[in-house]
Amino acid sequence: MSVSLSYHRIGQGAPLVLLHGFPLDGAFWNPILPYLREHFDCIVPDLRGFGASPLTEPGYTLEEMAADLSALLVELDISAAFLAGHSMGGYIALAFARCFNDQLLGLALLGTQAAPDAPERRQLRYETIEQVRRDGIAPVLGMAEKLTFDLRHTPSLRQIIQRQHPVGVMGALQAMAERPDALPGLATLTVPVVIVHGLQDGLVPVERARQMHAVLPQAYLLELPGVGHSPPYEAPEQTAQAVIRLVKDG
């Protein structure tokens, strides 16, 4: 069952839903919004379990998180939209493409991947769930350093992480651990796709972006030197220019 998401909305143009990564909320997109708002009607939700959106008990899937977005578009009377997903938000965007293709105009995949977790990565997520269950948000605060190559961004990212709820963090960790391989579905996409990845991404290697591009050679791939896991936060203007290609190429 879908939940009603908290969101804010800014800009004019084609609808673009911005899906934040883990363990963040819609404020992650603040640096890039000035560059996107002239081209898009930007809809910025807090995903299920994060920010001001409702908490639900862990056990939900990325497909259910995608259903939340489908319901939001219906609520806003938007028949179809572009989606931009960062990291976990990219996983949800790919789930949306599988489940709600008729509501999709195009995809921007930012610092993300289509491949599923390797077994050791999946096990690490389950271990982190137990740590969060025991210790609260503290075990994921160190993510702030991993989300960016330029450590000047770390304090502001840490502030976003600190305000998240342990239940939402645990739910997202489980959903990510259990996500399917999205690579086979990529080849069936007919909408415009852009892929943006930092060459210094320490969480998702750039090879994962190239892997997606190999399946979708018509997609636009932008690799950013000196940028880590969060292109929209670390290189907002360059990332926005790539996202804007969705409406130009579409």
XYZ file of N, CA and C in Angstrom:
750
model
N 0.852 -1.198 0.000
C 0.000 0.000 0.000
C 0.882 1.240 0.000
N 0.565 2.196 -0.891
C 1.401 3.392 -0.990
C 1.150 4.326 0.188
N 2.153 5.161 0.465
C 2.018 6.182 1.498
C 2.050 7.554 0.834
N 1.469 8.536 1.494
C 1.418 9.900 0.975
C 2.698 10.624 1.359
N 3.484 11.003 0.357
C 4.808 11.562 0.596
C 4.759 13.065 0.837
N 5.608 13.530 1.742
C 5.865 14.962 1.882
C 6.732 15.403 0.702
N 6.462 16.592 0.177
C 7.248 17.056 -0.973
C 7.222 18.574 -1.013
N 8.165 19.143 -1.759
C 8.024 20.544 -2.132
C 8.220 20.660 -3.637
N 7.812 21.797 -4.165
C 7.709 21.949 -5.616
C 8.208 23.332 -5.999
N 9.034 23.390 -7.043
C 9.593 24.674 -7.456
C 9.924 24.614 -8.945
N 9.742 25.722 -9.640
C 10.148 25.815 -11.034
C 8.994 25.685 -12.005
N 9.337 25.826 -13.285
C 8.352 25.762 -14.357
C 8.917 24.937 -15.498
N 8.037 24.167 -16.131
C 8.461 23.346 -17.256
C 7.914 21.945 -17.132
N 8.577 21.015 -17.782
C 8.166 19.615 -17.710
C 8.355 19.096 -16.289
N 7.475 18.211 -15.816
C 7.603 17.703 -14.445
C 8.829 16.799 -14.291
N 9.591 17.055 -13.239
C 10.789 16.281 -12.914
C 10.738 15.930 -11.434
N 10.691 14.637 -11.123
C 10.678 14.180 -9.738
C 12.107 13.810 -9.348
N 12.590 14.395 -8.249
C 13.972 14.222 -7.800
C 13.997 13.275 -6.604
N 14.659 12.139 -6.763
C 14.644 11.070 -5.764
C 15.997 11.003 -5.067
N 16.003 11.358 -3.794
C 17.257 11.418 -3.039
C 17.793 10.028 -2.730
N 19.056 9.994 -2.319
C 19.705 8.746 -1.947
C 19.591 8.455 -0.461
N 20.354 7.465 -0.033
C 20.363 6.966 1.343
C 21.556 7.547 2.084
N 21.398 7.923 3.341
C 20.203 8.049 4.173
C 19.863 9.534 4.309
N 19.266 10.090 3.270
C 19.108 11.536 3.130
C 17.625 11.899 3.035
N 17.344 13.131 2.614
C 15.970 13.546 2.337
C 16.001 14.555 1.205
N 14.874 15.182 0.930
C 14.778 16.063 -0.218
C 15.736 17.236 -0.205
N 16.233 17.629 0.971
C 17.177 18.749 1.054
C 18.470 18.469 0.304
N 18.754 17.206 0.027
C 19.949 16.857 -0.746
C 19.991 17.599 -2.077
N 18.819 17.899 -2.642
C 18.755 18.490 -3.979
C 18.915 20.007 -3.981
N 19.016 20.623 -2.821
C 19.054 22.090 -2.777
C 20.136 22.712 -3.659
N 21.360 22.161 -3.719
C 22.385 22.806 -4.548
C 22.072 22.820 -6.042
N 21.312 21.843 -6.523
C 21.075 21.750 -7.967
C 19.787 22.448 -8.403
N 18.889 22.726 -7.464
C 17.591 23.296 -7.832
C 17.695 24.629 -8.575
N 18.620 25.532 -8.209
C 18.698 26.786 -8.966
C 18.978 26.585 -10.454
N 19.634 25.490 -10.808
C 19.967 25.215 -12.207
C 18.852 24.467 -12.934
N 17.985 23.800 -12.197
C 16.912 23.013 -12.810
C 15.588 23.752 -12.883
N 15.373 24.691 -11.991
C 14.042 25.293 -11.841
C 13.622 26.107 -13.060
N 14.578 26.557 -13.877
C 14.226 27.310 -15.087
C 13.747 26.384 -16.208
N 13.990 25.101 -16.065
C 13.693 24.143 -17.134
C 12.628 23.123 -16.760
N 12.426 22.918 -15.454
C 11.527 21.861 -14.993
C 10.621 22.354 -13.870
N 9.462 21.732 -13.796
C 8.609 21.787 -12.607
C 9.164 20.722 -11.666
N 10.020 21.133 -10.731
C 10.756 20.199 -9.877
C 9.897 19.773 -8.686
N 9.665 18.490 -8.574
C 8.905 17.909 -7.467
C 9.902 17.130 -6.620
N 10.063 17.538 -5.367
C 11.145 17.021 -4.520
C 10.538 16.335 -3.297
N 10.288 15.035 -3.374
C 9.719 14.342 -2.218
C 10.783 13.901 -1.218
N 10.354 13.751 0.025
C 11.078 12.921 0.987
C 10.553 11.505 0.777
N 11.430 10.577 0.470
C 10.994 9.210 0.225
C 10.476 8.560 1.506
N 9.712 7.503 1.357
C 9.128 6.792 2.499
C 10.187 6.531 3.584
N 9.869 6.952 4.818
C 10.766 6.712 5.939
C 11.815 7.784 6.155
N 11.849 8.808 5.283
C 12.866 9.854 5.389
C 12.210 11.231 5.470
N 12.949 12.181 6.044
C 12.451 13.540 6.139
C 11.106 13.592 6.838
N 10.162 14.311 6.219
C 8.834 14.481 6.813
C 7.817 13.466 6.304
N 8.257 12.505 5.501
C 7.327 11.489 4.994
C 7.071 10.410 6.040
N 5.955 9.690 5.907
C 5.582 8.708 6.933
C 6.587 7.565 7.061
N 6.676 7.064 8.279
C 7.428 5.845 8.561
C 6.495 4.655 8.418
N 6.996 3.585 7.831
C 6.280 2.311 7.863
C 7.270 1.241 8.295
N 6.766 0.185 8.872
C 7.648 -0.859 9.391
C 8.462 -1.484 8.262
N 9.741 -1.753 8.483
C 10.572 -2.390 7.454
C 9.941 -3.673 6.936
N 10.278 -3.967 5.681
C 9.695 -5.117 5.002
C 9.116 -4.724 3.656
N 9.091 -3.413 3.364
C 8.620 -2.938 2.069
C 9.755 -3.012 1.045
N 9.382 -2.908 -0.213
C 10.321 -3.072 -1.316
C 10.545 -1.750 -2.047
N 11.545 -1.744 -2.922
C 11.752 -0.579 -3.775
C 10.557 -0.371 -4.697
N 9.914 -1.455 -5.105
C 8.727 -1.338 -5.953
C 7.602 -0.620 -5.212
N 7.472 -0.876 -3.921
C 6.466 -0.162 -3.125
C 6.848 1.309 -2.968
N 8.139 1.596 -2.849
C 8.572 2.995 -2.793
C 8.302 3.682 -4.128
N 8.440 2.946 -5.229
C 8.089 3.493 -6.541
C 6.585 3.739 -6.634
N 5.789 2.859 -6.023
C 4.333 3.046 -6.030
C 3.937 4.318 -5.287
N 4.704 4.688 -4.257
C 4.456 5.960 -3.570
C 4.566 7.123 -4.553
N 5.548 7.046 -5.449
C 5.764 8.117 -6.429
C 4.651 8.132 -7.472
N 4.235 6.947 -7.891
C 3.120 6.864 -8.833
C 1.878 7.526 -8.245
N 1.613 7.242 -6.968
C 0.453 7.840 -6.299
C 0.600 9.351 -6.175
N 1.830 9.819 -5.944
C 2.069 11.260 -5.847
C 1.763 11.943 -7.177
N 2.177 11.338 -8.281
C 1.884 11.926 -9.589
C 0.379 11.987 -9.827
N -0.329 10.941 -9.443
C -1.791 10.941 -9.588
C -2.394 12.057 -8.736
N -1.896 12.185 -7.503
C -2.382 13.235 -6.599
C -2.184 14.622 -7.203
N -1.059 14.808 -7.912
C -0.734 16.109 -8.496
C -1.335 16.285 -9.888
N -2.086 15.287 -10.348
C -2.709 15.318 -11.675
C -1.654 15.460 -12.773
N -0.557 14.724 -12.613
C 0.519 14.685 -13.606
C 0.494 13.303 -14.251
N 0.262 13.256 -15.554
C 0.100 11.959 -16.221
C 1.424 11.226 -16.372
N 2.516 11.974 -16.582
C 3.835 11.354 -16.723
C 4.897 12.390 -16.392
N 6.052 11.915 -15.928
C 7.113 12.821 -15.473
C 8.482 12.234 -15.793
N 9.472 13.118 -15.814
C 10.870 12.693 -15.790
C 11.233 12.356 -14.348
N 12.140 11.397 -14.181
C 12.651 11.042 -12.858
C 14.164 11.174 -12.852
N 14.693 11.795 -11.801
C 16.136 11.825 -11.567
C 16.388 11.168 -10.225
N 17.202 10.121 -10.216
C 17.458 9.386 -8.990
C 18.930 9.339 -8.659
N 19.251 9.700 -7.410
C 20.625 9.611 -6.917
C 20.768 8.365 -6.059
N 21.744 7.516 -6.373
C 22.072 6.353 -5.553
C 20.818 5.502 -5.307
N 20.358 5.371 -4.064
C 19.126 4.631 -3.791
C 17.965 5.175 -4.619
N 17.915 6.489 -4.811
C 16.866 7.076 -5.641
C 16.903 6.554 -7.064
N 18.109 6.220 -7.546
C 18.235 5.600 -8.860
C 17.653 4.200 -8.882
N 17.856 3.451 -7.796
C 17.253 2.112 -7.716
C 15.732 2.222 -7.788
N 15.190 3.230 -7.093
C 13.737 3.417 -7.082
C 13.256 3.887 -8.453
N 14.034 4.750 -9.106
C 13.678 5.201 -10.452
C 13.627 4.022 -11.421
N 14.569 3.094 -11.294
C 14.571 1.913 -12.163
C 13.387 1.003 -11.848
N 13.023 0.905 -10.561
C 11.827 0.143 -10.189
C 10.576 0.802 -10.769
N 10.536 2.130 -10.747
C 9.415 2.872 -11.326
C 9.318 2.582 -12.822
N 10.467 2.561 -13.497
C 10.477 2.283 -14.937
C 9.926 0.891 -15.233
N 10.206 -0.071 -14.353
C 9.683 -1.428 -14.533
C 8.176 -1.495 -14.298
N 7.719 -0.786 -13.281
C 6.336 -0.961 -12.805
C 5.352 0.074 -13.342
N 5.850 1.263 -13.679
C 4.950 2.372 -14.041
C 5.459 3.082 -15.293
N 5.823 2.285 -16.293
C 6.451 2.831 -17.493
C 5.575 3.865 -18.196
N 4.248 3.706 -18.084
C 3.349 4.645 -18.753
C 3.352 6.024 -18.102
N 3.933 6.139 -16.901
C 4.024 7.434 -16.221
C 5.420 8.054 -16.345
N 6.270 7.464 -17.177
C 7.675 7.872 -17.252
C 7.989 8.551 -18.577
N 8.572 9.764 -18.491
C 9.010 10.492 -19.684
C 10.497 10.318 -19.964
N 11.289 10.073 -18.930
C 12.735 9.935 -19.093
C 13.390 9.748 -17.746
N 14.659 9.313 -17.774
C 15.386 8.972 -16.554
C 16.745 9.651 -16.517
N 17.100 10.173 -15.348
C 18.471 10.600 -15.065
C 18.980 9.735 -13.920
N 20.041 8.990 -14.164
C 20.604 8.051 -13.191
C 21.928 8.618 -12.704
N 21.957 9.048 -11.454
C 23.051 9.864 -10.928
C 23.755 9.135 -9.790
N 25.004 8.731 -10.008
C 25.746 8.034 -8.963
C 25.045 6.770 -8.517
N 24.542 6.006 -9.476
C 23.754 4.821 -9.136
C 24.146 3.664 -10.029
N 23.407 2.574 -9.941
C 23.737 1.363 -10.687
C 22.471 0.547 -10.896
N 22.509 -0.327 -11.891
C 21.389 -1.232 -12.136
C 21.645 -2.611 -11.550
N 22.903 -2.927 -11.290
C 23.255 -4.246 -10.767
C 22.756 -4.403 -9.331
N 22.438 -5.625 -8.923
C 22.035 -5.866 -7.534
C 23.246 -5.891 -6.620
N 22.994 -5.973 -5.325
C 24.087 -6.108 -4.362
C 24.800 -7.443 -4.536
N 26.125 -7.415 -4.428
C 26.882 -8.652 -4.276
C 26.542 -9.251 -2.909
N 26.713 -10.559 -2.737
C 26.343 -11.188 -1.459
C 26.982 -10.534 -0.240
N 28.252 -10.133 -0.359
C 28.914 -9.527 0.805
C 28.343 -8.147 1.111
N 27.949 -7.417 0.069
C 27.334 -6.102 0.277
C 25.953 -6.259 0.924
N 25.227 -7.260 0.472
C 23.907 -7.523 1.048
C 24.035 -7.873 2.533
N 25.016 -8.699 2.854
C 25.226 -9.085 4.243
C 25.588 -7.883 5.095
N 26.394 -6.970 4.544
C 26.770 -5.758 5.270
C 25.542 -4.906 5.571
N 24.611 -4.836 4.632
C 23.379 -4.068 4.878
C 22.593 -4.683 6.037
N 22.474 -5.995 6.053
C 21.741 -6.646 7.147
C 22.433 -6.412 8.490
N 23.754 -6.427 8.482
C 24.486 -6.154 9.723
C 24.251 -4.717 10.180
N 24.197 -3.788 9.220
C 23.944 -2.386 9.565
C 22.535 -2.218 10.132
N 21.571 -2.957 9.597
C 20.209 -2.914 10.150
C 20.236 -3.251 11.634
N 20.958 -4.284 11.998
C 21.013 -4.686 13.411
C 21.730 -3.640 14.257
N 22.764 -3.009 13.693
C 23.463 -1.943 14.418
C 22.539 -0.754 14.654
N 21.759 -0.387 13.635
C 20.826 0.740 13.770
C 19.712 0.385 14.751
N 19.256 -0.847 14.711
C 18.231 -1.283 15.660
C 18.734 -1.133 17.098
N 20.016 -1.381 17.295
C 20.612 -1.332 18.635
C 21.022 0.085 19.037
N 21.620 0.827 18.091
C 22.288 2.084 18.441
C 21.650 3.330 17.840
N 20.556 3.183 17.095
C 19.952 4.352 16.469
C 20.715 4.777 15.228
N 20.670 6.051 14.914
C 21.200 6.569 13.657
C 22.731 6.583 13.613
N 23.385 6.477 14.754
C 24.842 6.632 14.835
C 25.618 5.772 13.841
N 25.259 4.506 13.616
C 26.064 3.675 12.715
C 26.130 4.156 11.265
N 25.185 5.008 10.834
C 25.222 5.471 9.444
C 25.723 6.906 9.311
N 26.076 7.557 10.407
C 26.588 8.930 10.310
C 27.869 8.988 9.490
N 28.661 7.920 9.528
C 29.895 7.885 8.751
C 29.670 7.901 7.254
N 28.428 7.695 6.816
C 28.112 7.786 5.387
C 28.440 9.154 4.824
N 28.402 10.187 5.663
C 28.640 11.552 5.176
C 29.982 11.656 4.468
N 31.008 10.994 5.015
C 32.333 11.041 4.400
C 32.378 10.253 3.091
N 31.535 9.239 2.972
C 31.560 8.387 1.787
C 30.730 8.953 0.636
N 29.857 9.892 0.951
C 28.946 10.427 -0.061
C 29.598 11.455 -0.971
N 30.791 11.930 -0.616
C 31.413 13.006 -1.375
C 32.919 12.834 -1.421
N 33.517 13.235 -2.538
C 34.978 13.231 -2.655
C 35.559 14.480 -2.009
N 34.836 15.597 -2.131
C 35.252 16.871 -1.537
C 34.685 16.939 -0.118
N 35.549 16.779 0.861
C 35.089 16.667 2.249
C 34.530 17.973 2.805
N 34.614 19.054 2.048
C 33.965 20.294 2.499
C 32.447 20.129 2.551
N 31.927 19.158 1.810
C 30.480 18.913 1.810
C 30.039 18.036 2.978
N 30.998 17.433 3.675
C 30.651 16.446 4.698
C 29.768 17.006 5.814
N 30.064 18.187 6.388
C 29.229 18.670 7.501
C 27.760 18.850 7.122
N 27.488 19.389 5.938
C 26.087 19.609 5.562
C 25.381 18.285 5.279
N 26.088 17.322 4.702
C 25.489 16.007 4.482
C 25.230 15.300 5.811
N 26.149 15.463 6.748
C 25.969 14.853 8.066
C 24.726 15.427 8.755
N 24.486 16.726 8.583
C 23.290 17.345 9.175
C 22.015 16.697 8.638
N 21.999 16.408 7.335
C 20.817 15.760 6.755
C 20.647 14.360 7.340
N 21.747 13.616 7.437
C 21.675 12.243 7.952
C 21.199 12.233 9.400
N 21.681 13.180 10.189
C 21.382 13.189 11.627
C 19.899 13.298 11.926
N 19.130 13.897 11.035
C 17.707 14.091 11.330
C 16.825 12.936 10.831
N 17.426 11.882 10.290
C 16.628 10.753 9.809
C 16.265 9.810 10.956
N 15.208 9.051 10.749
C 14.693 8.154 11.789
C 15.252 6.745 11.582
N 15.662 6.072 12.649
C 16.216 4.721 12.503
C 15.290 3.747 11.771
N 13.981 3.860 11.980
C 13.051 2.934 11.327
C 13.104 3.096 9.807
N 13.149 4.339 9.337
C 13.255 4.575 7.902
C 14.573 4.081 7.335
N 15.646 4.271 8.098
C 16.963 3.802 7.668
C 16.968 2.283 7.542
N 16.393 1.597 8.524
C 16.352 0.131 8.477
C 15.501 -0.359 7.305
N 14.375 0.298 7.079
C 13.509 -0.106 5.973
C 14.185 0.041 4.629
N 14.895 1.152 4.440
C 15.583 1.380 3.169
C 16.727 0.394 2.975
N 17.469 0.111 4.042
C 18.563 -0.857 3.948
C 18.043 -2.220 3.498
N 16.930 -2.654 4.072
C 16.373 -3.952 3.686
C 15.891 -3.934 2.240
N 15.218 -2.854 1.845
C 14.719 -2.755 0.470
C 15.864 -2.773 -0.535
N 16.956 -2.069 -0.226
C 18.108 -2.065 -1.132
C 18.770 -3.432 -1.195
N 18.897 -4.092 -0.045
C 19.543 -5.406 -0.008
C 18.789 -6.417 -0.860
N 17.486 -6.286 -0.922
C 16.651 -7.289 -1.581
C 16.221 -6.880 -2.990
N 16.822 -5.829 -3.514
C 16.422 -5.367 -4.844
C 16.894 -6.352 -5.925
N 16.133 -6.442 -7.011
C 16.507 -7.350 -8.098
C 17.544 -6.715 -9.021
N 18.057 -7.519 -9.920
C 18.951 -7.035 -10.969
C 18.120 -6.233 -11.966
N 18.439 -4.947 -12.116
C 17.671 -4.091 -13.025
C 18.301 -3.992 -14.410
N 19.458 -4.621 -14.621
C 20.124 -4.516 -15.921
C 19.285 -5.070 -17.073
N 18.649 -6.239 -16.934
C 17.877 -6.760 -18.069
C 16.777 -5.809 -18.534
N 16.155 -5.111 -17.588
C 15.080 -4.198 -17.947
C 15.550 -2.931 -18.634
N 16.823 -2.592 -18.451
C 17.342 -1.367 -19.064
C 17.202 -1.395 -20.577
N 17.482 -2.538 -21.164
C 17.490 -2.646 -22.622
C 16.118 -2.388 -23.228
N 15.073 -2.502 -22.424
C 13.715 -2.314 -22.943
C 13.258 -0.856 -22.863
N 14.060 0.015 -22.239
C 13.651 1.412 -22.082
C 13.634 2.126 -23.424
N 12.588 2.885 -23.666
C 12.484 3.658 -24.904
C 12.491 5.159 -24.639
N 12.529 5.555 -23.365
C 12.543 6.979 -23.014
C 13.986 7.488 -22.995
N 14.194 8.808 -23.063
C 15.555 9.346 -22.948
C 16.164 9.022 -21.586
N 17.464 8.741 -21.584
C 18.184 8.414 -20.355
C 19.507 9.157 -20.344
N 19.832 9.769 -19.205
C 21.175 10.312 -18.991
C 21.761 9.633 -17.753
N 23.064 9.419 -17.795
C 23.793 8.768 -16.708
C 24.936 9.691 -16.315
N 25.009 10.056 -15.042
C 26.073 10.938 -14.545
C 26.762 10.233 -13.387
N 28.094 10.203 -13.425
C 28.833 9.471 -12.401
C 30.148 10.171 -12.102
N 30.495 10.225 -10.828
C 31.774 10.780 -10.416
C 32.888 9.754 -10.572
N 34.003 10.180 -11.145
C 35.127 9.263 -11.328
C 35.758 8.869 -10.003
N 35.531 9.671 -8.962
C 36.077 9.359 -7.639
C 35.015 8.774 -6.700
N 33.966 8.199 -7.267
C 32.913 7.586 -6.452
C 33.482 6.372 -5.723
N 33.502 6.440 -4.394
C 34.036 5.351 -3.593
C 33.001 4.331 -3.164
N 31.731 4.575 -3.469
C 30.655 3.649 -3.092
C 30.168 2.814 -4.271
N 29.989 3.465 -5.406
C 29.559 2.769 -6.625
C 30.591 3.086 -7.705
N 31.443 2.140 -8.065
C 32.505 2.440 -9.031
C 31.939 2.859 -10.378
N 32.686 3.699 -11.083
C 32.216 4.234 -12.361
C 31.958 3.119 -13.374
N 32.574 1.973 -13.176
C 32.316 0.842 -14.076
C 30.838 0.463 -14.101
N 30.130 0.720 -12.996
C 28.693 0.404 -12.963
C 27.910 1.335 -13.897
N 28.346 2.588 -14.017
C 27.712 3.508 -14.966
C 27.999 3.065 -16.398
N 29.240 2.658 -16.643
C 29.607 2.194 -17.986
C 28.860 0.915 -18.347
N 28.604 0.088 -17.347
C 27.835 -1.135 -17.556
C 26.420 -0.795 -18.023
N 25.803 0.202 -17.394
C 24.465 0.625 -17.823
C 24.507 1.202 -19.230
N 25.541 1.984 -19.511
C 25.658 2.614 -20.823
C 25.859 1.572 -21.921
N 26.557 0.484 -21.597
C 26.761 -0.584 -22.577
C 25.433 -1.233 -22.966
N 24.513 -1.310 -22.009
C 23.186 -1.867 -22.281
C 22.306 -0.844 -22.996
N 22.565 0.439 -22.720
C 21.771 1.543 -23.282
C 22.695 2.499 -24.034
N 23.262 2.089 -25.158
C 24.256 2.941 -25.831
C 23.705 4.276 -26.302
N 22.373 4.377 -26.458
C 21.782 5.646 -26.883
C 21.699 6.653 -25.738
N 21.932 6.208 -24.507
C 21.901 7.114 -23.351
C 23.107 8.044 -23.381
N 22.965 9.186 -22.733
C 24.076 10.134 -22.601
C 24.807 9.836 -21.304
N 26.116 9.603 -21.384
C 26.937 9.307 -20.213
C 27.898 10.456 -19.956
N 27.870 10.992 -18.736
C 28.794 12.046 -18.318
C 29.581 11.549 -17.116
N 30.905 11.485 -17.267
C 31.791 11.101 -16.168
C 32.507 12.349 -15.673
N 32.459 12.582 -14.356
C 32.950 13.829 -13.779
C 34.206 13.586 -12.952
N 35.361 14.093 -13.398
C 36.583 13.968 -12.594
C 36.507 14.816 -11.334
N 37.111 14.332 -10.267
C 37.129 15.076 -9.017
C 35.810 15.070 -8.274
N 34.885 14.218 -8.697
C 33.557 14.128 -8.084
C 33.370 12.712 -7.547
N 32.772 12.618 -6.355
C 32.541 11.331 -5.724
C 31.151 10.789 -5.990
N 30.496 10.329 -4.935
C 29.237 9.601 -5.067
C 28.024 10.501 -5.310
N 28.170 11.809 -5.162
C 27.001 12.697 -5.179
C 27.133 13.820 -6.203
N 27.081 13.509 -7.502
C 27.206 14.562 -8.517
C 26.239 15.731 -8.342
N 24.947 15.517 -7.970
C 24.062 16.679 -7.840
C 24.482 17.633 -6.727
N 25.190 17.124 -5.747
C 25.621 17.924 -4.597
C 27.002 18.510 -4.825
N 27.891 17.739 -5.447
C 29.282 18.155 -5.623
C 29.494 18.972 -6.895
N 28.748 18.650 -7.947
C 28.889 19.340 -9.235
C 27.498 19.655 -9.777
N 26.763 20.525 -9.078
C 25.352 20.717 -9.438
C 25.133 21.298 -10.829
N 25.973 22.247 -11.246
C 25.738 22.872 -12.549
C 25.979 21.882 -13.688
N 27.084 21.138 -13.609
C 27.379 20.158 -14.657
C 26.328 19.051 -14.684
N 25.912 18.614 -13.506
C 24.891 17.570 -13.437
C 23.573 18.073 -14.008
N 23.211 19.311 -13.685
C 21.965 19.885 -14.205
C 21.991 19.974 -15.725
N 23.131 20.358 -16.289
C 23.228 20.449 -17.750
C 22.947 19.099 -18.402
N 23.406 18.026 -17.743
C 23.129 16.689 -18.271
C 21.648 16.353 -18.146
N 21.049 16.673 -17.002
C 19.628 16.365 -16.794
C 18.761 17.136 -17.788
N 19.144 18.369 -18.085
C 18.377 19.200 -19.022
C 18.345 18.569 -20.419
N 19.341 17.750 -20.732
C 19.344 17.052 -22.022
C 18.110 16.163 -22.192
N 17.501 15.743 -21.078
C 16.298 14.911 -21.176
C 15.205 15.600 -21.978
N 15.012 16.890 -21.729
C 13.952 17.598 -22.457
C 14.430 18.007 -23.843
N 15.729 18.245 -23.996
C 16.253 18.609 -25.314
C 16.276 17.406 -26.247
N 16.682 16.250 -25.692
C 16.783 15.046 -26.517
C 15.443 14.362 -26.701
N 14.539 14.604 -25.718
C 13.242 13.932 -25.779
C 12.332 14.526 -26.827
